[in-house]
């Protein structure tokens, strides 16, 4: 539980915006920035994981457990496996309550990834 | 040249916004939506490709050729290979001019991916 790799971007100083990274259009990324950001993109680069992420992100209350997710066409152990991968990549947080682990999207992740893809105002 | 796979999202009706996909937080993605969107995320899920994408996206004039990119720590053939992968995934377009192929980021791609990551106004 405490042994998962958490992205640096999920550990911002209290109340501050996540530090990684500038918009992709701003300047060439450094190797470190690319490592951090690529991990997020890679986690969403699988159709099943993306469906699960979307299922959690759009679920009532902004959180969901395996028990809420049944229609992505894979077994429950596979769902659990992918949810754990999304958590390990820092995209979801989780909390055990009774029988189930509930997953929640980190709003800071959406903000960080959205910032990466920001379009320069000159091109808007 | 004409044999590359182009994502459906890069073929919107004339002048219209790309059709794929709603924000990830809006509702669970369908299998088709997840396939399309995961392909984009996966293409950016590699640190070298992400650095190259950033190098092209931030280059003067919004385009770059292999001759402009020299500092990502991989050989020129590897650079060419990854640029082609980004093109095959629909994230870059290319045009041969003389000796070099010039790559350009499709602004519609940034807009589409940014929309995927839009944060619901209730959470903003």
PDB file of C-alpha atoms in Angstrom:
ATOM      1  CA  UNK A   1       0.000   0.000   0.000  1.00  0.00           C
ATOM      2  CA  UNK A   2       2.792   2.381   0.908  1.00  0.00           C
ATOM      3  CA  UNK A   3       5.123   0.743  -1.563  1.00  0.00           C
ATOM      4  CA  UNK A   4       3.708   2.233  -4.764  1.00  0.00           C
ATOM      5  CA  UNK A   5       5.647   4.664  -6.910  1.00  0.00           C
ATOM      6  CA  UNK A   6       4.037   8.069  -6.792  1.00  0.00           C
ATOM      7  CA  UNK A   7       4.847  10.657  -9.411  1.00  0.00           C
ATOM      8  CA  UNK A   8       6.664  13.759  -8.188  1.00  0.00           C
ATOM      9  CA  UNK A   9       3.872  15.832  -9.622  1.00  0.00           C
ATOM     10  CA  UNK A  10       1.548  14.393  -7.025  1.00  0.00           C
ATOM     11  CA  UNK A  11       3.619  15.784  -4.231  1.00  0.00           C
ATOM     12  CA  UNK A  12       3.352  19.506  -4.697  1.00  0.00           C
ATOM     13  CA  UNK A  13       4.148  21.816  -1.831  1.00  0.00           C
ATOM     14  CA  UNK A  14       1.067  22.386   0.282  1.00  0.00           C
ATOM     15  CA  UNK A  15      -1.651  24.034  -1.738  1.00  0.00           C
ATOM     16  CA  UNK A  16       0.576  24.757  -4.717  1.00  0.00           C
ATOM     17  CA  UNK A  17       0.048  23.650  -8.280  1.00  0.00           C
ATOM     18  CA  UNK A  18       1.904  20.527  -9.384  1.00  0.00           C
ATOM     19  CA  UNK A  19       5.408  21.414 -10.621  1.00  0.00           C
ATOM     20  CA  UNK A  20       5.609  19.235 -13.751  1.00  0.00           C
ATOM     21  CA  UNK A  21       5.648  20.414 -16.605  1.00  0.00           C
ATOM     22  CA  UNK A  22       5.369  23.390 -18.951  1.00  0.00           C
ATOM     23  CA  UNK A  23       3.101  23.163 -22.004  1.00  0.00           C
ATOM     24  CA  UNK A  24       4.581  20.877 -24.662  1.00  0.00           C
ATOM     25  CA  UNK A  25       4.548  23.793 -27.085  1.00  0.00           C
ATOM     26  CA  UNK A  26       6.535  26.139 -24.827  1.00  0.00           C
ATOM     27  CA  UNK A  27      10.063  24.725 -25.134  1.00  0.00           C
ATOM     28  CA  UNK A  28      11.719  21.328 -25.662  1.00  0.00           C
ATOM     29  CA  UNK A  29      11.241  19.105 -22.636  1.00  0.00           C
ATOM     30  CA  UNK A  30      14.211  18.058 -20.538  1.00  0.00           C
ATOM     31  CA  UNK A  31      14.843  14.337 -20.051  1.00  0.00           C
ATOM     32  CA  UNK A  32      13.450  14.493 -16.503  1.00  0.00           C
ATOM     33  CA  UNK A  33      10.289  16.310 -17.544  1.00  0.00           C
ATOM     34  CA  UNK A  34       9.766  13.831 -20.362  1.00  0.00           C
ATOM     35  CA  UNK A  35      10.171  10.869 -17.996  1.00  0.00           C
ATOM     36  CA  UNK A  36       7.590  12.248 -15.592  1.00  0.00           C
ATOM     37  CA  UNK A  37       5.040  13.295 -18.186  1.00  0.00           C
ATOM     38  CA  UNK A  38       5.454  10.178 -20.354  1.00  0.00           C
ATOM     39  CA  UNK A  39       4.542   8.009 -17.355  1.00  0.00           C
ATOM     40  CA  UNK A  40       1.153   9.716 -17.145  1.00  0.00           C
ATOM     41  CA  UNK A  41       0.480   9.439 -20.860  1.00  0.00           C
ATOM     42  CA  UNK A  42       1.568   5.812 -20.903  1.00  0.00           C
ATOM     43  CA  UNK A  43      -0.830   4.931 -18.086  1.00  0.00           C
ATOM     44  CA  UNK A  44      -3.697   6.244 -20.219  1.00  0.00           C
ATOM     45  CA  UNK A  45      -2.306   4.639 -23.378  1.00  0.00           C
ATOM     46  CA  UNK A  46      -4.242   1.419 -22.949  1.00  0.00           C
ATOM     47  CA  UNK A  47      -7.913   1.233 -23.989  1.00  0.00           C
ATOM     48  CA  UNK A  48      -9.032  -0.770 -20.956  1.00  0.00           C
ATOM     49  CA  UNK A  49      -7.224   1.494 -18.527  1.00  0.00           C
ATOM     50  CA  UNK A  50      -8.642   4.531 -20.266  1.00  0.00           C
ATOM     51  CA  UNK A  51     -12.181   3.158 -19.963  1.00  0.00           C
ATOM     52  CA  UNK A  52     -11.606   2.445 -16.287  1.00  0.00           C
ATOM     53  CA  UNK A  53     -10.159   5.894 -15.696  1.00  0.00           C
ATOM     54  CA  UNK A  54     -13.182   7.390 -17.421  1.00  0.00           C
ATOM     55  CA  UNK A  55     -15.545   5.168 -15.417  1.00  0.00           C
ATOM     56  CA  UNK A  56     -13.999   6.335 -12.147  1.00  0.00           C
ATOM     57  CA  UNK A  57     -13.721   9.974 -13.224  1.00  0.00           C
ATOM     58  CA  UNK A  58     -17.354  10.157 -14.321  1.00  0.00           C
ATOM     59  CA  UNK A  59     -18.843   8.102 -11.491  1.00  0.00           C
ATOM     60  CA  UNK A  60     -21.211   9.777  -9.070  1.00  0.00           C
ATOM     61  CA  UNK A  61     -19.264  11.435  -6.296  1.00  0.00           C
ATOM     62  CA  UNK A  62     -16.039  11.237  -8.300  1.00  0.00           C
ATOM     63  CA  UNK A  63     -15.079   7.837  -6.963  1.00  0.00           C
ATOM     64  CA  UNK A  64     -15.772   4.210  -7.728  1.00  0.00           C
ATOM     65  CA  UNK A  65     -14.841   0.736  -6.574  1.00  0.00           C
ATOM     66  CA  UNK A  66     -14.492  -2.452  -8.594  1.00  0.00           C
ATOM     67  CA  UNK A  67     -18.040  -3.218  -7.479  1.00  0.00           C
ATOM     68  CA  UNK A  68     -19.265  -0.190  -9.464  1.00  0.00           C
ATOM     69  CA  UNK A  69     -17.508  -1.191 -12.682  1.00  0.00           C
ATOM     70  CA  UNK A  70     -18.819  -4.135 -14.608  1.00  0.00           C
ATOM     71  CA  UNK A  71     -19.171  -3.224 -18.251  1.00  0.00           C
ATOM     72  CA  UNK A  72     -15.697  -2.864 -19.705  1.00  0.00           C
ATOM     73  CA  UNK A  73     -15.555  -6.448 -20.923  1.00  0.00           C
ATOM     74  CA  UNK A  74     -12.769  -7.714 -18.678  1.00  0.00           C
ATOM     75  CA  UNK A  75     -12.836  -9.789 -15.480  1.00  0.00           C
ATOM     76  CA  UNK A  76     -12.898  -8.221 -12.050  1.00  0.00           C
ATOM     77  CA  UNK A  77      -9.294  -9.266 -11.289  1.00  0.00           C
ATOM     78  CA  UNK A  78      -8.228  -7.554 -14.516  1.00  0.00           C
ATOM     79  CA  UNK A  79     -10.151  -4.445 -13.520  1.00  0.00           C
ATOM     80  CA  UNK A  80      -8.362  -4.483 -10.157  1.00  0.00           C
ATOM     81  CA  UNK A  81      -5.007  -4.949 -11.865  1.00  0.00           C
ATOM     82  CA  UNK A  82      -5.502  -1.958 -14.150  1.00  0.00           C
ATOM     83  CA  UNK A  83      -6.863   0.243 -11.375  1.00  0.00           C
ATOM     84  CA  UNK A  84      -3.725  -0.536  -9.402  1.00  0.00           C
ATOM     85  CA  UNK A  85      -1.583   0.416 -12.400  1.00  0.00           C
ATOM     86  CA  UNK A  86      -3.388   3.726 -12.673  1.00  0.00           C
ATOM     87  CA  UNK A  87      -2.788   4.252  -8.981  1.00  0.00           C
ATOM     88  CA  UNK A  88       0.885   3.337  -9.267  1.00  0.00           C
ATOM     89  CA  UNK A  89       1.212   5.908 -12.047  1.00  0.00           C
ATOM     90  CA  UNK A  90      -0.234   8.529  -9.722  1.00  0.00           C
ATOM     91  CA  UNK A  91      -3.462   9.090 -11.673  1.00  0.00           C
ATOM     92  CA  UNK A  92      -5.810   7.646  -9.069  1.00  0.00           C
ATOM     93  CA  UNK A  93      -5.780   7.629  -5.305  1.00  0.00           C
ATOM     94  CA  UNK A  94      -7.478   4.906  -3.301  1.00  0.00           C
ATOM     95  CA  UNK A  95      -9.012   4.259   0.070  1.00  0.00           C
ATOM     96  CA  UNK A  96     -10.229   0.995   1.548  1.00  0.00           C
ATOM     97  CA  UNK A  97     -13.670   1.173   3.138  1.00  0.00           C
ATOM     98  CA  UNK A  98     -15.001  -2.131   4.425  1.00  0.00           C
ATOM     99  CA  UNK A  99     -14.869  -4.779   1.723  1.00  0.00           C
ATOM    100  CA  UNK A 100     -13.958  -2.484  -1.152  1.00  0.00           C
ATOM    101  CA  UNK A 101     -11.191  -0.193  -2.269  1.00  0.00           C
ATOM    102  CA  UNK A 102     -12.552   3.060  -3.654  1.00  0.00           C
ATOM    103  CA  UNK A 103     -10.665   4.901  -6.376  1.00  0.00           C
ATOM    104  CA  UNK A 104     -10.739   8.605  -7.088  1.00  0.00           C
ATOM    105  CA  UNK A 105      -9.147  10.731  -9.821  1.00  0.00           C
ATOM    106  CA  UNK A 106      -6.681  13.300  -8.568  1.00  0.00           C
ATOM    107  CA  UNK A 107      -7.983  16.623  -9.931  1.00  0.00           C
ATOM    108  CA  UNK A 108      -4.389  17.880  -9.965  1.00  0.00           C
ATOM    109  CA  UNK A 109      -3.565  15.170 -12.510  1.00  0.00           C
ATOM    110  CA  UNK A 110      -6.162  16.425 -14.967  1.00  0.00           C
ATOM    111  CA  UNK A 111      -4.937  19.981 -14.431  1.00  0.00           C
ATOM    112  CA  UNK A 112      -1.309  18.973 -14.955  1.00  0.00           C
ATOM    113  CA  UNK A 113      -2.003  16.974 -18.096  1.00  0.00           C
ATOM    114  CA  UNK A 114      -4.313  19.641 -19.441  1.00  0.00           C
ATOM    115  CA  UNK A 115      -1.546  22.191 -18.964  1.00  0.00           C
ATOM    116  CA  UNK A 116       0.867  20.001 -20.936  1.00  0.00           C
ATOM    117  CA  UNK A 117      -1.505  20.175 -23.870  1.00  0.00           C
ATOM    118  CA  UNK A 118      -2.294  23.871 -23.653  1.00  0.00           C
ATOM    119  CA  UNK A 119      -2.384  25.553 -27.032  1.00  0.00           C
ATOM    120  CA  UNK A 120      -0.324  28.739 -27.395  1.00  0.00           C
ATOM    121  CA  UNK A 121      -2.581  31.764 -27.571  1.00  0.00           C
ATOM    122  CA  UNK A 122      -1.071  32.703 -30.940  1.00  0.00           C
ATOM    123  CA  UNK A 123      -2.516  29.501 -32.412  1.00  0.00           C
ATOM    124  CA  UNK A 124      -5.906  29.609 -30.675  1.00  0.00           C
TER     125      UNK A 124
ATOM    126  CA  UNK B   1       3.643   8.059 -47.492  1.00  0.00           C
ATOM    127  CA  UNK B   2      -0.041   7.459 -48.086  1.00  0.00           C
ATOM    128  CA  UNK B   3       0.082   4.145 -46.290  1.00  0.00           C
ATOM    129  CA  UNK B   4       0.087   5.440 -42.720  1.00  0.00           C
ATOM    130  CA  UNK B   5      -2.774   4.865 -40.330  1.00  0.00           C
ATOM    131  CA  UNK B   6      -4.507   8.129 -39.562  1.00  0.00           C
ATOM    132  CA  UNK B   7      -6.763   8.453 -36.544  1.00  0.00           C
ATOM    133  CA  UNK B   8     -10.429   9.144 -37.235  1.00  0.00           C
ATOM    134  CA  UNK B   9     -10.114  12.272 -35.134  1.00  0.00           C
ATOM    135  CA  UNK B  10      -7.832  13.725 -37.766  1.00  0.00           C
ATOM    136  CA  UNK B  11     -10.507  13.452 -40.391  1.00  0.00           C
ATOM    137  CA  UNK B  12     -13.209  15.790 -39.173  1.00  0.00           C
ATOM    138  CA  UNK B  13     -15.763  17.101 -41.609  1.00  0.00           C
ATOM    139  CA  UNK B  14     -14.509  20.262 -43.282  1.00  0.00           C
ATOM    140  CA  UNK B  15     -13.897  22.969 -40.721  1.00  0.00           C
ATOM    141  CA  UNK B  16     -15.514  21.070 -37.880  1.00  0.00           C
ATOM    142  CA  UNK B  17     -13.971  20.177 -34.565  1.00  0.00           C
ATOM    143  CA  UNK B  18     -12.604  16.661 -34.245  1.00  0.00           C
ATOM    144  CA  UNK B  19     -15.331  14.245 -33.152  1.00  0.00           C
ATOM    145  CA  UNK B  20     -13.411  12.173 -30.574  1.00  0.00           C
ATOM    146  CA  UNK B  21     -14.065  12.253 -27.558  1.00  0.00           C
ATOM    147  CA  UNK B  22     -15.982  13.760 -24.645  1.00  0.00           C
ATOM    148  CA  UNK B  23     -14.077  14.748 -21.501  1.00  0.00           C
ATOM    149  CA  UNK B  24     -12.959  11.682 -19.527  1.00  0.00           C
ATOM    150  CA  UNK B  25     -14.955  12.937 -16.557  1.00  0.00           C
ATOM    151  CA  UNK B  26     -18.243  13.260 -18.482  1.00  0.00           C
ATOM    152  CA  UNK B  27     -19.312   9.630 -18.821  1.00  0.00           C
ATOM    153  CA  UNK B  28     -17.654   6.209 -19.168  1.00  0.00           C
ATOM    154  CA  UNK B  29     -15.928   5.891 -22.531  1.00  0.00           C
ATOM    155  CA  UNK B  30     -17.182   3.392 -25.076  1.00  0.00           C
ATOM    156  CA  UNK B  31     -14.740   0.787 -26.383  1.00  0.00           C
ATOM    157  CA  UNK B  32     -14.345   2.691 -29.665  1.00  0.00           C
ATOM    158  CA  UNK B  33     -13.687   6.015 -27.963  1.00  0.00           C
ATOM    159  CA  UNK B  34     -11.151   4.361 -25.672  1.00  0.00           C
ATOM    160  CA  UNK B  35      -9.347   2.774 -28.637  1.00  0.00           C
ATOM    161  CA  UNK B  36      -9.042   6.092 -30.427  1.00  0.00           C
ATOM    162  CA  UNK B  37      -8.002   8.152 -27.431  1.00  0.00           C
ATOM    163  CA  UNK B  38      -5.622   5.523 -26.008  1.00  0.00           C
ATOM    164  CA  UNK B  39      -3.697   5.550 -29.294  1.00  0.00           C
ATOM    165  CA  UNK B  40      -2.917   9.239 -28.804  1.00  0.00           C
ATOM    166  CA  UNK B  41      -1.910   8.846 -25.174  1.00  0.00           C
ATOM    167  CA  UNK B  42       0.231   5.824 -25.992  1.00  0.00           C
ATOM    168  CA  UNK B  43       2.124   7.732 -28.680  1.00  0.00           C
ATOM    169  CA  UNK B  44       3.113  10.301 -26.038  1.00  0.00           C
ATOM    170  CA  UNK B  45       3.806   7.612 -23.436  1.00  0.00           C
ATOM    171  CA  UNK B  46       7.468   7.283 -24.329  1.00  0.00           C
ATOM    172  CA  UNK B  47      10.007   9.807 -22.986  1.00  0.00           C
ATOM    173  CA  UNK B  48      11.951  10.111 -26.234  1.00  0.00           C
ATOM    174  CA  UNK B  49       8.820  10.553 -28.320  1.00  0.00           C
ATOM    175  CA  UNK B  50       7.516  13.111 -25.854  1.00  0.00           C
ATOM    176  CA  UNK B  51      10.762  15.100 -26.075  1.00  0.00           C
ATOM    177  CA  UNK B  52      10.592  14.991 -29.863  1.00  0.00           C
ATOM    178  CA  UNK B  53       6.950  16.035 -29.863  1.00  0.00           C
ATOM    179  CA  UNK B  54       7.839  18.915 -27.573  1.00  0.00           C
ATOM    180  CA  UNK B  55      10.838  19.847 -29.742  1.00  0.00           C
ATOM    181  CA  UNK B  56       8.637  20.018 -32.839  1.00  0.00           C
ATOM    182  CA  UNK B  57       5.755  21.742 -31.061  1.00  0.00           C
ATOM    183  CA  UNK B  58       7.973  24.447 -29.587  1.00  0.00           C
ATOM    184  CA  UNK B  59      10.204  24.984 -32.627  1.00  0.00           C
ATOM    185  CA  UNK B  60      10.133  28.307 -34.401  1.00  0.00           C
ATOM    186  CA  UNK B  61       7.351  28.366 -36.959  1.00  0.00           C
ATOM    187  CA  UNK B  62       5.710  25.331 -35.360  1.00  0.00           C
ATOM    188  CA  UNK B  63       7.612  22.830 -37.469  1.00  0.00           C
ATOM    189  CA  UNK B  64      10.951  21.051 -37.405  1.00  0.00           C
ATOM    190  CA  UNK B  65      12.946  18.497 -39.336  1.00  0.00           C
ATOM    191  CA  UNK B  66      15.391  15.904 -38.060  1.00  0.00           C
ATOM    192  CA  UNK B  67      18.110  18.426 -38.934  1.00  0.00           C
ATOM    193  CA  UNK B  68      16.709  20.777 -36.268  1.00  0.00           C
ATOM    194  CA  UNK B  69      16.701  18.149 -33.515  1.00  0.00           C
ATOM    195  CA  UNK B  70      20.001  17.003 -32.135  1.00  0.00           C
ATOM    196  CA  UNK B  71      19.894  17.058 -28.368  1.00  0.00           C
ATOM    197  CA  UNK B  72      17.588  14.272 -27.230  1.00  0.00           C
ATOM    198  CA  UNK B  73      20.418  11.772 -26.800  1.00  0.00           C
ATOM    199  CA  UNK B  74      19.437   9.331 -29.522  1.00  0.00           C
ATOM    200  CA  UNK B  75      20.735   8.812 -33.059  1.00  0.00           C
ATOM    201  CA  UNK B  76      19.223  10.511 -36.074  1.00  0.00           C
ATOM    202  CA  UNK B  77      17.718   7.247 -37.388  1.00  0.00           C
ATOM    203  CA  UNK B  78      16.058   6.766 -33.990  1.00  0.00           C
ATOM    204  CA  UNK B  79      14.741  10.320 -34.127  1.00  0.00           C
ATOM    205  CA  UNK B  80      13.316   9.617 -37.583  1.00  0.00           C
ATOM    206  CA  UNK B  81      11.764   6.377 -36.361  1.00  0.00           C
ATOM    207  CA  UNK B  82       9.981   8.073 -33.468  1.00  0.00           C
ATOM    208  CA  UNK B  83       8.839  11.009 -35.573  1.00  0.00           C
ATOM    209  CA  UNK B  84       7.295   8.514 -37.971  1.00  0.00           C
ATOM    210  CA  UNK B  85       5.525   6.801 -35.079  1.00  0.00           C
ATOM    211  CA  UNK B  86       4.108  10.119 -33.935  1.00  0.00           C
ATOM    212  CA  UNK B  87       2.961  10.743 -37.483  1.00  0.00           C
ATOM    213  CA  UNK B  88       1.405   7.265 -37.755  1.00  0.00           C
ATOM    214  CA  UNK B  89      -0.510   7.974 -34.541  1.00  0.00           C
ATOM    215  CA  UNK B  90      -1.884  11.145 -36.123  1.00  0.00           C
ATOM    216  CA  UNK B  91      -0.111  13.581 -33.789  1.00  0.00           C
ATOM    217  CA  UNK B  92       2.206  15.086 -36.388  1.00  0.00           C
ATOM    218  CA  UNK B  93       1.822  15.827 -40.048  1.00  0.00           C
ATOM    219  CA  UNK B  94       4.800  15.926 -42.394  1.00  0.00           C
ATOM    220  CA  UNK B  95       5.894  17.430 -45.653  1.00  0.00           C
ATOM    221  CA  UNK B  96       9.039  16.729 -47.667  1.00  0.00           C
ATOM    222  CA  UNK B  97      10.892  19.839 -48.819  1.00  0.00           C
ATOM    223  CA  UNK B  98      14.144  19.164 -50.620  1.00  0.00           C
ATOM    224  CA  UNK B  99      16.384  16.913 -48.556  1.00  0.00           C
ATOM    225  CA  UNK B 100      14.347  17.004 -45.370  1.00  0.00           C
ATOM    226  CA  UNK B 101      10.957  15.986 -44.078  1.00  0.00           C
ATOM    227  CA  UNK B 102       9.409  18.700 -41.926  1.00  0.00           C
ATOM    228  CA  UNK B 103       7.088  17.764 -39.090  1.00  0.00           C
ATOM    229  CA  UNK B 104       4.335  19.869 -37.627  1.00  0.00           C
ATOM    230  CA  UNK B 105       1.969  19.343 -34.698  1.00  0.00           C
ATOM    231  CA  UNK B 106      -1.673  19.220 -35.629  1.00  0.00           C
ATOM    232  CA  UNK B 107      -3.325  21.923 -33.478  1.00  0.00           C
ATOM    233  CA  UNK B 108      -6.533  19.871 -33.563  1.00  0.00           C
ATOM    234  CA  UNK B 109      -4.688  17.104 -31.723  1.00  0.00           C
ATOM    235  CA  UNK B 110      -3.793  19.364 -28.822  1.00  0.00           C
ATOM    236  CA  UNK B 111      -7.360  20.641 -28.729  1.00  0.00           C
ATOM    237  CA  UNK B 112      -8.784  17.116 -28.782  1.00  0.00           C
ATOM    238  CA  UNK B 113      -6.483  15.814 -26.070  1.00  0.00           C
ATOM    239  CA  UNK B 114      -6.988  18.931 -23.974  1.00  0.00           C
ATOM    240  CA  UNK B 115     -10.739  18.398 -24.199  1.00  0.00           C
ATOM    241  CA  UNK B 116     -10.336  14.814 -22.966  1.00  0.00           C
ATOM    242  CA  UNK B 117      -8.700  16.166 -19.836  1.00  0.00           C
ATOM    243  CA  UNK B 118     -11.101  19.018 -19.213  1.00  0.00           C
ATOM    244  CA  UNK B 119     -12.031  19.383 -15.571  1.00  0.00           C
ATOM    245  CA  UNK B 120     -15.754  19.588 -14.780  1.00  0.00           C
ATOM    246  CA  UNK B 121     -16.696  23.096 -13.771  1.00  0.00           C
ATOM    247  CA  UNK B 122     -18.015  21.793 -10.441  1.00  0.00           C
ATOM    248  CA  UNK B 123     -14.477  20.733  -9.531  1.00  0.00           C
ATOM    249  CA  UNK B 124     -12.654  23.780 -10.885  1.00  0.00           C
TER     250      UNK B 124
END
